[in-house]
XYZ file of C-alpha atoms in Angstrom:
771
model
C 23.114 7.402 11.145
C 21.391 8.033 14.464
C 21.251 11.726 15.382
C 21.981 12.079 19.092
C 21.813 15.879 19.428
C 18.342 17.323 19.953
C 17.253 20.000 17.553
C 15.149 21.295 20.408
C 14.127 19.703 23.703
C 10.926 17.724 23.830
C 9.214 17.490 27.205
C 6.307 15.316 28.252
C 3.321 17.532 28.922
C -0.322 17.354 29.800
C -2.414 16.028 26.986
C -0.052 13.128 26.291
C -1.643 10.307 24.293
C -2.514 7.504 26.723
C 0.167 4.796 26.636
C -0.435 1.541 24.826
C 0.691 -1.532 26.701
C 2.602 -2.806 23.670
C 4.346 0.464 22.783
C 6.923 1.658 25.273
C 9.534 3.752 23.413
C 9.582 6.659 21.001
C 11.766 8.919 18.935
C 10.799 12.425 17.974
C 10.779 13.323 14.292
C 10.708 16.648 12.494
C 9.677 17.486 8.931
C 11.003 20.919 7.936
C 8.688 23.209 5.997
C 9.428 23.039 2.278
C 9.616 26.095 0.002
C 6.437 25.077 -1.811
C 4.427 24.749 1.436
C 1.759 27.416 1.741
C -0.965 28.319 4.178
C -3.266 25.519 3.053
C -3.385 22.039 4.531
C -1.859 19.387 2.319
C -1.488 15.612 2.529
C 1.577 13.875 1.108
C 3.791 10.855 1.843
C 6.620 11.400 4.326
C 9.714 9.234 4.656
C 12.255 8.574 7.390
C 15.305 6.379 6.884
C 15.550 4.541 10.185
C 17.738 1.836 11.732
C 15.840 0.251 14.595
C 18.813 -1.944 15.526
C 20.831 1.215 16.173
C 17.950 2.776 18.077
C 17.477 -0.317 20.248
C 21.194 -0.272 21.053
C 20.873 3.374 22.111
C 18.183 2.398 24.637
C 20.502 -0.082 26.338
C 18.007 -2.858 25.580
C 18.641 -6.102 23.709
C 15.978 -7.072 21.223
C 14.134 -6.096 18.066
C 11.314 -3.766 17.083
C 8.245 -5.653 15.827
C 6.924 -3.681 12.857
C 3.327 -4.073 13.993
C 4.115 -2.063 17.140
C 5.084 1.106 15.249
C 2.779 4.121 15.632
C 3.364 7.506 13.960
C 1.524 10.297 15.789
C 1.531 13.982 14.836
C 1.923 16.663 17.532
C 1.668 20.407 17.659
C 4.818 22.374 16.822
C 5.933 22.369 20.470
C 5.497 18.615 20.822
C 3.028 18.990 23.653
C -0.316 17.790 22.326
C -1.377 15.381 19.640
C -3.194 17.104 16.825
C -6.888 16.576 16.268
C -7.950 14.581 13.234
C -10.910 15.057 10.926
C -13.447 13.627 13.342
C -12.341 16.141 16.006
C -10.758 13.502 18.228
C -7.089 12.920 19.079
C -5.598 9.754 17.671
C -5.211 7.354 20.606
C -3.161 4.551 19.126
C -3.499 3.911 15.398
C -1.494 6.956 14.351
C -1.005 8.098 10.789
C -1.353 5.395 8.115
C 2.161 4.069 7.641
C 4.356 1.334 6.177
C 7.813 0.068 7.151
C 9.850 -0.953 4.112
C 12.781 -3.314 4.301
C 15.484 -1.164 2.690
C 16.654 -4.034 0.505
C 13.131 -4.764 -0.742
C 11.804 -1.282 -1.501
C 11.920 -1.893 -5.235
C 9.359 -4.669 -4.831
C 7.227 -3.329 -2.007
C 4.557 -1.772 -4.218
C 3.881 -5.205 -5.756
C 4.221 -7.444 -2.714
C 3.480 -7.339 0.981
C 6.907 -8.624 2.017
C 7.674 -9.749 5.543
C 11.240 -9.970 6.794
C 13.171 -9.534 10.003
C 15.012 -6.477 8.712
C 15.336 -3.633 11.207
C 16.696 -1.085 8.760
C 14.534 0.577 6.184
C 12.195 3.418 5.306
C 9.285 4.404 7.487
C 6.676 5.952 5.175
C 3.460 7.595 6.363
C 0.717 10.027 5.368
C 2.014 13.421 6.450
C -0.338 16.322 7.046
C 1.414 19.590 6.254
C -0.126 22.428 8.288
C 0.877 25.434 6.232
C 4.349 26.974 6.103
C 5.737 25.536 9.338
C 7.716 22.517 10.441
C 5.819 19.429 11.595
C 6.547 17.193 14.574
C 5.803 13.480 15.003
C 6.452 10.862 17.645
C 7.413 7.455 16.269
C 6.316 5.031 18.997
C 7.493 1.430 19.085
C 7.997 -1.589 21.301
C 11.118 -3.689 21.921
C 10.771 -7.479 22.194
C 13.315 -10.332 22.451
C 15.053 -11.435 19.249
C 13.306 -14.805 19.269
C 9.811 -13.282 19.364
C 7.980 -14.338 16.178
C 7.193 -11.457 13.885
C 3.615 -11.081 12.587
C 2.746 -13.224 9.553
C 1.468 -10.172 7.694
C 1.331 -6.389 8.030
C -1.366 -3.849 7.128
C -0.865 -1.947 3.886
C -2.733 1.354 3.884
C -2.635 3.518 0.769
C -0.018 6.252 1.188
C 0.408 7.864 -2.236
C 4.026 7.064 -3.152
C 2.814 5.122 -6.203
C 1.854 2.205 -3.976
C -0.713 -0.434 -4.871
C -4.244 -0.388 -3.537
C -4.478 -3.298 -1.084
C -7.359 -5.349 0.267
C -7.690 -6.248 3.933
C -8.461 -9.797 2.819
C -7.025 -10.673 -0.568
C -5.685 -13.568 -2.584
C -2.584 -15.540 -1.694
C -1.088 -14.732 -5.084
C -2.566 -11.790 -6.881
C 0.119 -11.197 -9.496
C -0.698 -12.328 -13.014
C 0.475 -15.726 -14.301
C 0.405 -17.376 -10.885
C 2.540 -20.533 -10.994
C 2.391 -22.556 -7.736
C 4.626 -25.433 -6.679
C 3.647 -27.232 -3.433
C 6.636 -28.627 -1.520
C 7.931 -29.036 2.023
C 10.567 -26.397 1.453
C 11.797 -25.954 5.050
C 11.769 -29.624 6.002
C 9.183 -29.389 8.796
C 6.900 -32.032 7.312
C 4.203 -29.600 6.150
C 3.473 -28.568 2.546
C 4.574 -25.016 1.757
C 4.005 -23.118 -1.466
C 6.544 -21.710 -3.906
C 4.743 -19.310 -6.227
C 6.190 -17.851 -9.413
C 4.683 -14.976 -11.356
C 4.906 -12.773 -14.414
C 7.645 -10.532 -12.946
C 10.085 -13.451 -12.856
C 10.109 -13.752 -9.049
C 9.368 -16.718 -6.804
C 7.736 -16.188 -3.408
C 7.958 -18.662 -0.551
C 4.746 -18.975 1.462
C 5.502 -20.905 4.651
C 2.804 -23.234 5.959
C 2.088 -22.008 9.483
C -0.932 -24.294 9.766
C -0.838 -28.075 9.913
C -0.329 -30.950 7.488
C -4.068 -31.579 7.343
C -5.123 -27.911 7.287
C -2.462 -25.721 5.661
C -2.397 -21.969 6.360
C 0.181 -19.648 4.923
C 2.382 -16.726 5.848
C 2.734 -13.706 3.620
C 5.260 -14.333 0.862
C 9.008 -14.014 1.227
C 11.164 -13.358 -1.826
C 13.200 -16.457 -2.619
C 16.899 -15.813 -3.059
C 19.803 -17.464 -4.831
C 23.364 -16.683 -3.770
C 22.063 -13.787 -1.669
C 20.130 -12.138 -4.520
C 16.378 -12.101 -5.076
C 15.441 -14.581 -7.794
C 14.590 -12.715 -10.976
C 14.524 -14.728 -14.190
C 13.416 -11.736 -16.283
C 9.741 -12.216 -17.011
C 7.578 -15.158 -16.026
C 8.704 -17.715 -13.471
C 7.212 -21.226 -13.427
C 8.922 -23.136 -10.583
C 8.999 -26.849 -9.957
C 10.461 -28.203 -6.691
C 12.236 -31.563 -7.112
C 15.444 -33.354 -6.127
C 17.014 -32.794 -9.526
C 20.531 -33.995 -8.595
C 19.446 -36.906 -6.337
C 21.278 -35.602 -3.264
C 18.346 -35.802 -0.850
C 17.100 -32.200 -0.900
C 14.753 -30.153 -3.061
C 16.126 -28.016 -5.872
C 14.170 -25.605 -8.050
C 13.709 -25.900 -11.788
C 12.135 -22.796 -13.265
C 10.677 -21.942 -16.641
C 11.316 -18.388 -17.823
C 10.498 -16.014 -20.667
C 11.878 -16.959 -24.051
C 11.336 -20.693 -23.534
C 14.254 -21.112 -21.119
C 14.493 -23.547 -18.201
C 16.857 -22.890 -15.276
C 18.137 -25.063 -12.425
C 18.719 -23.558 -8.979
C 20.751 -26.149 -7.038
C 20.049 -26.447 -3.318
C 23.384 -26.596 -1.496
C 21.923 -25.950 1.945
C 20.056 -29.162 2.635
C 16.439 -30.147 3.341
C 15.875 -28.029 6.462
C 17.886 -24.925 5.568
C 17.749 -24.665 1.792
C 20.214 -22.347 0.058
C 20.053 -21.932 -3.694
C 22.974 -21.427 -6.052
C 22.711 -19.043 -9.020
C 20.697 -20.413 -11.934
C 22.248 -22.558 -14.640
C 20.470 -23.496 -17.884
C 19.015 -26.993 -18.045
C 20.744 -28.734 -20.940
C 19.615 -31.369 -23.430
C 21.895 -32.817 -26.095
C 24.657 -30.421 -25.057
C 22.592 -27.243 -25.539
C 20.288 -25.222 -23.254
C 16.630 -26.184 -23.461
C 14.610 -23.537 -25.311
C 11.014 -24.403 -26.144
C 10.073 -23.409 -29.708
C 7.371 -20.865 -30.630
C 6.194 -22.946 -33.589
C 4.163 -24.758 -34.767
C 1.483 -22.216 -33.948
C -0.709 -22.102 -37.064
C -3.091 -19.528 -35.630
C -0.241 -17.039 -35.017
C 2.712 -17.744 -37.249
C 4.456 -14.468 -36.438
C 5.787 -15.581 -33.016
C 9.574 -15.904 -33.023
C 10.125 -16.966 -29.407
C 8.172 -18.737 -26.694
C 6.819 -17.289 -23.470
C 7.183 -19.245 -20.234
C 7.601 -23.033 -20.378
C 6.346 -25.101 -17.434
C 8.752 -27.852 -16.262
C 7.647 -31.092 -14.596
C 10.180 -33.576 -13.159
C 8.965 -37.172 -13.429
C 10.281 -40.658 -14.154
C 8.247 -40.768 -17.345
C 9.631 -44.053 -18.710
C 9.694 -45.919 -15.399
C 13.422 -46.707 -15.430
C 14.114 -45.249 -11.991
C 15.628 -41.870 -12.865
C 14.296 -38.337 -13.283
C 13.168 -37.253 -16.742
C 11.744 -33.869 -17.668
C 8.539 -32.731 -19.348
C 8.332 -29.113 -20.477
C 5.089 -27.442 -21.531
C 5.369 -24.961 -24.395
C 3.415 -21.719 -24.066
C 2.822 -20.595 -27.648
C 2.624 -24.075 -29.168
C 0.625 -25.758 -26.386
C 2.766 -28.876 -26.870
C 4.474 -30.932 -24.133
C 8.113 -31.758 -24.847
C 9.730 -34.894 -23.415
C 13.406 -34.971 -22.396
C 14.666 -38.407 -21.406
C 17.379 -38.877 -18.763
C 19.953 -41.071 -20.486
C 22.699 -40.864 -17.846
C 21.803 -44.041 -16.003
C 23.592 -42.666 -12.952
C 23.041 -40.526 -9.859
C 23.522 -36.764 -9.996
C 22.058 -34.194 -12.331
C 20.382 -35.879 -15.316
C 21.818 -35.996 -18.807
C 18.873 -35.204 -21.051
C 18.080 -36.090 -24.625
C 15.164 -34.463 -26.471
C 12.500 -36.964 -27.546
C 10.058 -34.518 -29.111
C 6.449 -33.676 -28.201
C 4.350 -36.197 -26.313
C 1.821 -38.010 -28.464
C -1.740 -38.993 -27.648
C -4.004 -41.368 -29.595
C -5.120 -38.729 -32.097
C -1.846 -36.786 -32.458
C 0.402 -34.581 -30.336
C -0.797 -33.471 -26.915
C -1.915 -29.918 -27.791
C -3.609 -27.564 -25.357
C -3.650 -24.690 -27.903
C -1.581 -22.400 -25.600
C 0.172 -22.538 -22.205
C 0.681 -26.262 -21.800
C 1.372 -26.837 -18.104
C 2.054 -30.547 -17.535
C 1.269 -32.236 -14.221
C 1.994 -35.945 -13.790
C 0.583 -38.371 -11.210
C -1.218 -41.678 -10.927
C -4.613 -40.008 -10.877
C -6.630 -43.211 -11.227
C -4.531 -45.353 -8.862
C -3.705 -48.064 -11.414
C 0.059 -47.935 -10.949
C 1.095 -45.862 -13.960
C 1.581 -42.133 -14.606
C -1.211 -40.066 -16.164
C -0.971 -36.528 -17.543
C -3.015 -33.458 -16.611
C -2.295 -30.257 -18.557
C -3.180 -26.658 -17.891
C -4.148 -24.512 -20.849
C -4.909 -21.022 -22.122
C -7.699 -20.277 -24.586
C -6.394 -17.409 -26.730
C -9.876 -16.976 -28.262
C -8.500 -17.327 -31.749
C -11.432 -19.382 -32.986
C -15.089 -18.550 -32.422
C -15.787 -22.211 -31.605
C -13.478 -22.111 -28.576
C -15.257 -19.315 -26.751
C -17.680 -21.399 -24.752
C -16.251 -24.895 -24.959
C -12.597 -24.534 -24.024
C -11.793 -26.626 -20.935
C -9.821 -25.657 -17.846
C -7.603 -28.729 -18.280
C -6.643 -31.409 -20.769
C -6.511 -34.823 -19.085
C -4.840 -37.882 -20.592
C -5.115 -41.303 -19.011
C -2.151 -43.628 -19.437
C -3.670 -46.661 -21.111
C -0.238 -48.173 -21.732
C 2.198 -49.289 -19.067
C 4.494 -47.693 -16.530
C 7.513 -48.201 -18.812
C 5.723 -47.431 -22.087
C 3.065 -44.746 -21.525
C 0.255 -44.408 -24.064
C -2.034 -41.416 -23.627
C -5.766 -41.262 -24.281
C -7.830 -38.071 -23.876
C -10.421 -38.299 -21.118
C -12.789 -35.887 -19.389
C -11.257 -34.570 -16.180
C -13.523 -35.325 -13.180
C -13.972 -31.730 -11.976
C -17.265 -30.239 -10.769
C -16.904 -26.924 -12.636
C -14.911 -25.124 -15.293
C -12.544 -22.779 -13.428
C -11.434 -20.565 -16.303
C -8.098 -21.085 -18.037
C -4.469 -19.971 -17.892
C -4.154 -22.873 -15.476
C -1.079 -24.539 -13.995
C -1.928 -27.689 -11.980
C 0.310 -29.489 -9.449
C -0.693 -32.803 -7.835
C -0.278 -33.254 -4.080
C -2.090 -34.813 -1.127
C -3.105 -31.392 0.219
C -5.104 -32.552 3.227
C -3.067 -35.683 4.066
C -6.048 -38.008 3.606
C -4.330 -40.514 1.328
C -5.591 -39.370 -2.091
C -4.309 -36.904 -4.655
C -5.609 -33.338 -4.747
C -4.579 -30.630 -7.220
C -3.206 -27.190 -6.429
C -3.683 -24.946 -9.442
C -2.635 -21.448 -10.438
C -5.469 -19.677 -12.268
C -4.661 -16.225 -13.628
C -4.097 -14.264 -10.388
C -5.101 -16.949 -7.884
C -4.113 -20.222 -6.254
C -7.010 -22.648 -6.012
C -7.383 -26.127 -4.558
C -9.176 -28.926 -6.374
C -10.052 -31.182 -3.467
C -10.455 -34.887 -4.202
C -13.796 -35.848 -2.674
C -13.702 -39.247 -4.385
C -11.087 -41.915 -3.766
C -7.521 -42.766 -4.858
C -8.843 -44.973 -7.680
C -12.018 -43.049 -8.580
C -11.127 -39.384 -8.065
C -13.723 -36.632 -8.151
C -12.447 -33.099 -7.755
C -14.353 -30.229 -6.177
C -13.047 -26.708 -6.853
C -12.471 -24.640 -3.721
C -12.445 -20.820 -3.522
C -9.085 -19.119 -4.130
C -6.656 -19.205 -1.211
C -6.605 -15.930 0.711
C -4.236 -13.928 2.860
C -4.681 -10.680 4.772
C -3.453 -7.506 3.120
C -2.566 -8.373 -0.457
C -2.862 -6.194 -3.585
C -6.447 -5.822 -4.725
C -7.345 -7.406 -8.054
C -8.883 -4.685 -10.188
C -8.884 -4.958 -14.000
C -6.198 -4.923 -16.630
C -5.527 -1.633 -18.420
C -8.663 0.213 -17.294
C -10.308 0.795 -13.905
C -11.853 4.271 -13.907
C -12.657 5.661 -10.438
C -15.751 7.791 -9.911
C -18.707 8.208 -7.583
C -20.845 5.992 -9.784
C -23.768 5.796 -7.328
C -23.577 9.427 -6.112
C -23.194 8.514 -2.423
C -20.115 10.639 -1.766
C -17.334 8.070 -2.064
C -15.185 6.668 -4.856
C -16.212 3.492 -6.663
C -14.569 1.771 -9.643
C -15.597 0.278 -12.943
C -13.374 -2.733 -13.612
C -12.998 -2.410 -17.348
C -10.115 -3.700 -19.442
C -11.712 -6.901 -20.736
C -14.588 -7.747 -23.039
C -17.012 -6.852 -20.245
C -16.811 -4.634 -17.160
C -17.832 -4.999 -13.513
C -19.055 -2.439 -11.013
C -17.024 -2.262 -7.776
C -18.937 -0.369 -5.100
C -17.214 1.393 -2.206
C -19.079 0.118 0.839
C -16.759 1.313 3.631
C -14.615 4.392 2.959
C -11.330 4.214 4.799
C -7.676 3.610 4.166
C -7.963 1.526 2.126
C -11.692 1.450 1.340
C -13.665 -1.770 1.316
C -15.422 -2.747 -1.906
C -18.031 -5.217 -3.099
C -18.654 -6.319 -6.660
C -22.132 -5.486 -7.887
C -22.231 -7.367 -11.159
C -21.552 -6.732 -14.827
C -22.258 -3.393 -16.452
C -25.379 -3.670 -18.612
C -27.286 -1.465 -21.021
C -30.844 -1.886 -22.309
C -31.098 -5.180 -20.443
C -27.949 -6.755 -21.929
C -24.393 -7.022 -20.624
C -22.118 -4.595 -22.440
C -19.655 -6.794 -24.310
C -17.172 -5.738 -26.976
C -15.495 -8.666 -28.690
C -12.443 -8.435 -30.923
C -12.321 -11.711 -32.826
C -8.802 -11.355 -34.285
C -7.211 -11.321 -30.819
C -7.388 -9.720 -27.384
C -10.690 -8.281 -26.158
C -10.051 -5.024 -24.299
C -12.276 -2.114 -23.359
C -11.436 1.284 -21.917
C -14.331 2.761 -19.992
C -14.707 6.234 -18.563
C -17.213 8.044 -16.360
C -18.388 11.298 -17.890
C -21.588 13.339 -18.028
C -21.536 13.485 -21.820
C -25.029 14.930 -22.267
C -24.597 17.415 -19.373
C -27.801 16.352 -17.621
C -26.296 15.973 -14.141
C -25.507 12.272 -14.052
C -22.578 10.128 -15.166
C -22.770 8.350 -18.506
C -20.591 5.482 -19.706
C -18.034 6.102 -22.430
C -16.133 3.183 -23.922
C -13.246 2.550 -26.305
C -12.476 -0.976 -27.498
C -9.904 -3.152 -29.248
C -11.495 -2.447 -32.614
C -10.582 1.247 -32.200
C -14.158 2.531 -31.858
C -15.781 4.812 -29.243
C -19.250 4.176 -27.814
C -21.545 6.279 -25.612
C -24.055 4.709 -23.220
C -26.407 7.383 -21.911
C -27.572 7.163 -18.309
C -31.361 7.457 -18.527
C -31.757 6.628 -14.837
C -30.686 8.854 -11.959
C -27.342 9.914 -10.470
C -27.893 7.347 -7.693
C -29.118 4.459 -9.822
C -27.640 3.742 -13.210
C -29.833 2.743 -16.109
C -27.897 2.778 -19.337
C -29.507 3.102 -22.737
C -28.417 1.075 -25.733
C -24.955 2.111 -26.893
C -24.454 4.670 -29.640
C -21.266 4.530 -31.669
C -19.551 7.867 -32.281
C -19.691 8.788 -35.954
C -17.834 11.246 -38.161
C -19.423 13.926 -40.358
C -18.454 11.763 -43.317
C -20.848 9.035 -42.172
C -18.019 6.698 -41.159
C -17.509 5.477 -37.598
C -14.982 7.330 -35.469
C -12.004 4.982 -35.523
C -8.327 4.972 -34.518
C -5.498 2.553 -35.203
C -5.197 0.043 -38.040
C -8.057 -0.756 -40.426
C -10.182 -3.595 -39.120
C -9.399 -5.712 -42.184
C -5.621 -5.292 -41.769
C -3.798 -8.643 -41.638
C -2.652 -9.929 -38.243
C 1.127 -9.830 -38.747
C 2.522 -9.245 -35.273
C 1.604 -9.030 -31.597
C 0.415 -5.425 -31.934
C -2.132 -6.205 -34.641
C -3.235 -9.289 -32.699
C -3.796 -7.121 -29.600
C -6.014 -4.624 -31.402
C -6.249 -0.848 -31.697
C -7.242 -0.192 -28.068
C -9.003 3.149 -28.358
C -8.983 5.079 -25.078
C -11.263 8.155 -25.081
C -10.682 11.302 -23.016
C -13.761 13.573 -23.242
C -14.145 17.285 -22.550
C -15.029 20.658 -24.043
C -11.617 21.358 -25.532
C -12.685 24.216 -27.812
C -14.981 26.088 -25.418
C -18.091 25.919 -27.595
C -20.316 24.281 -24.992
C -20.326 20.747 -26.334
C -18.056 17.819 -25.569
C -15.228 16.769 -27.832
C -13.038 13.710 -27.451
C -9.313 12.965 -27.634
C -8.547 9.299 -28.364
C -5.292 7.393 -27.963
C -4.472 4.032 -29.533
C -2.164 1.023 -29.334
C 0.231 2.515 -31.891
C 1.153 5.579 -29.842
C -1.037 8.138 -31.602
C -3.224 10.710 -29.843
C -6.014 12.130 -32.018
C -8.406 15.049 -31.400
C -11.993 14.823 -32.679
C -14.053 18.030 -32.519
C -17.766 17.618 -31.850
C -19.576 19.527 -34.605
C -22.940 18.254 -33.458
C -24.402 18.561 -29.952
C -24.079 16.725 -26.676
C -27.366 14.940 -27.294
C -26.554 14.215 -30.942
C -22.755 14.159 -31.263
C -21.054 14.187 -34.651
C -17.339 14.588 -35.157
C -14.964 16.231 -37.568
C -12.113 14.180 -38.977
C -9.382 13.541 -36.472
C -6.348 15.768 -35.973
C -3.215 13.961 -34.780
C -1.778 15.618 -31.663
C 1.060 13.260 -30.756
C 2.767 10.181 -32.162
C 4.552 8.542 -29.253
C 6.465 5.341 -28.695
C 4.460 2.220 -27.834
C 0.862 1.798 -26.755
C -0.844 4.869 -25.380
C -3.597 5.375 -22.810
C -4.587 8.753 -21.464
C -6.717 11.146 -19.456
C -7.854 14.759 -19.722
C -7.992 17.206 -16.793
C -7.181 20.785 -15.886
C -3.920 19.617 -14.349
C -2.398 23.085 -13.768
C -5.624 24.862 -12.681
C -5.524 27.481 -15.442
C -9.042 26.809 -16.707
C -7.947 24.842 -19.782
C -8.137 21.088 -20.280
C -4.715 19.449 -20.391
C -3.769 15.906 -21.426
C -2.013 13.155 -19.492
C -0.937 10.538 -22.050
C 1.022 7.479 -20.979
C 3.156 5.668 -23.549
C 4.626 2.240 -22.813
C 7.876 3.359 -24.426
C 8.005 6.930 -23.150
C 6.252 7.095 -19.773
C 3.575 9.391 -18.366
C 3.533 13.006 -19.551
C 1.775 16.186 -18.546
C 0.911 17.816 -21.872
C -0.120 21.379 -21.051
C -2.794 23.139 -23.039
C -0.912 26.233 -24.192
C -3.692 27.389 -26.507
C -6.851 29.234 -25.641
C -10.312 28.298 -24.460
C -11.445 28.153 -28.098
C -8.264 26.849 -29.704
C -6.521 24.055 -27.773
C -2.826 23.389 -28.408
C -0.763 20.944 -26.393
C 2.920 20.753 -25.518
C 4.763 17.974 -23.720
C 5.645 19.839 -20.528
C 6.808 17.308 -17.955
C 7.569 13.605 -17.857
C 6.739 11.928 -14.553
C 9.392 9.456 -13.477
C 7.119 6.768 -12.053
C 8.088 3.590 -10.302
C 7.805 0.907 -12.975
C 4.174 0.037 -13.625
C 3.176 -2.215 -16.527
C 1.082 -0.278 -19.053
C 0.102 2.550 -16.658
C -3.297 4.152 -17.256
C -3.724 7.475 -15.380
C -6.993 8.649 -13.818
C -6.984 12.158 -12.277
C -8.961 12.276 -9.033
C -8.620 14.002 -5.670
C -8.303 10.649 -3.892
C -7.340 12.008 -0.458
C -9.598 15.075 -0.746
C -6.927 17.622 0.101
C -7.868 19.948 -2.768
C -5.504 18.884 -5.562
C -5.768 16.267 -8.271
C -3.936 13.010 -7.583
C -3.634 10.015 -9.894
C -5.050 6.549 -9.605
C -3.119 4.424 -12.095
C -4.462 1.169 -13.514
C -2.077 -1.412 -14.962
C -2.060 -4.416 -17.235
C -1.390 -6.692 -14.244
C -4.722 -5.588 -12.748
C -3.395 -3.577 -9.817
C -4.257 0.074 -9.171
C -1.639 2.473 -7.829
C -2.058 5.738 -5.976
C 0.195 8.684 -6.799
C -0.462 11.640 -4.488
C -0.064 14.959 -6.318
C 2.508 16.521 -4.001
C 4.557 13.326 -4.244
C 4.373 13.437 -8.035
C 5.513 17.053 -8.048
C 8.158 17.029 -5.307
C 8.665 13.520 -3.899
C 8.581 12.605 -0.218
C 8.437 15.037 2.666
C 11.789 13.962 4.127
C 11.866 13.615 7.903
C 14.762 13.719 10.364
C 15.097 12.383 13.887
C 15.446 15.004 16.594
C 17.264 13.067 19.267
C 17.842 9.759 20.990
C 15.021 7.381 21.904
C 13.190 7.870 25.155
C 10.913 5.690 27.179
C 7.359 6.887 27.102
C 5.885 8.139 30.350
C 4.072 5.487 32.330
C 6.003 2.569 30.819
């Protein structure tokens, strides 16, 4: 509701910020002082619920507010002068870092940079609280005609309301399990991209370039019957005219082995999708099986199947191939209807090649096309190497390619080498299309977090594919590292860098341009004693959990590491604070002579997903007992938090047997910090089944004892790993939070404790002087 009564009058005075030619209107905004505000300066996210359509109507104008014209500028308490910022200069146009959230999309906005024409939503910005007094802001904006195109993307500074850390230039799809489907979705003759992901959503990226040189707009959530598409977890879309009515529908694989059909009832140029219905075969919904999977017999349901619509038997109607995730098999469903309309499918079992079933090990993603131009349909399959067998670690291909050496009506598949210039990793989902409109087939492929193009530099009959860099877009979430990305000033130059841990190895991400957000450059793999630090876990997933800590108290940061085996390793920095040189790793040992270890025994049988994923030791170091040396608290994948007292020294650590502190629900990762500023080290464990907790040290400096004091109700983050750090340098500890989907989130401390600083409008809009 627009407030039309001024709380107090606001006059234009000397010292007004010079007008910007594209910003002609403003509303004044007030943030009341909160009870917890004190005399110190504090930074925290502020929020204003705002309806720009209502505001535009109040101006007597007809039009819309382009979100890129919004500026949020802080003034003194009387509204006369803009406040000076840290460099001693008034802000002359950029204003406070801010974001305008579509009210209907707020639940997704920390994952996606979503563009829409919505005029109603939440304006969120970095608010500077100047002690125990109210704060005043001018929200400046422009008004343009309704038909003015909105910007294809918007900046995403880091604000602290548990929002993701963005990159000014990022990847077109940065969410894990990227599943692209090229198609002319809006009927303008140019190839667009539909992109599914692990959250079960599908984003539409409109081609705003040309047929020969595609360029894409920031993603828009695809909807069905007015609701955002959400198939649970994992979405693998395929765009095809499933019911033969002349427009493109969407078939989508989803978690649990399901396949859904979204019928397009809007037409080719203005598609409108109906709610999903299961794709049926033999009178029952298609569900891809989790077995046979001899390497992991404990799986009871499949992950995401990948559908491919194709006339496989050459009889003129649409059949369906579905790639199984856990089995790596490709299942064939024949259309036996013999008529127009949605197919009637009959299961025909897994596709066979010359030496047995088509088997990609995991994540079979079938793509069909006449790759060699001989008039029949060949098969290209994406794959995932689960690293179950030692022999697969260096030889597993990016794709499995099968040439059809039979006929169009009776395919017979023979394994061939795929003509690609490099191995592009795995977890691949290929889709064939003539990307550059040059008359031959190219391949668009989802690879982990990215969309890549394999450009055909050969010919239609003798293809040769050249891998291109991942497609990019401005302002997308920054790819960090799954599970672990500890922030610290690793090179001692006064800013915050990251170590991208989480996998078998780790990479150094240097902060090269502090700002909001900072700019980073990768500086290579983390090495010690001349070799890359690599912790393998042969039974299953390789994960490492690094930390920055001056373990030997010599004035520089060392490297501490937990791994999937459940061990803890220390790599001493024998270089300088500015230039790392790590010594060979030393494994932490107990007084008994055994290695420090958490989780299941290493020889325990692999009976479920948890044992396959490993123990995942995550160390949190510190002097917990006040005796001058460093102890360590270690969490694991089974929810336990264990304290190990150092009975040796910092230079020669040795540990007493572990004391269990907590036994929580689900996997646990954690941090240690003096969270309440009482001089004692507290714990911040995060359980996948119980959330993030502040566990206060209620003991003494020599006898730590921890109690679960407060649970932080975070926006949903997959497997959140907290890292205490004063990110915005306002004097209190904030949290950077890593996640299993490789994003990092920023939770400003005042927001964690008390939420947004809620703002209110002070009166009707006014035209800015000089406009």
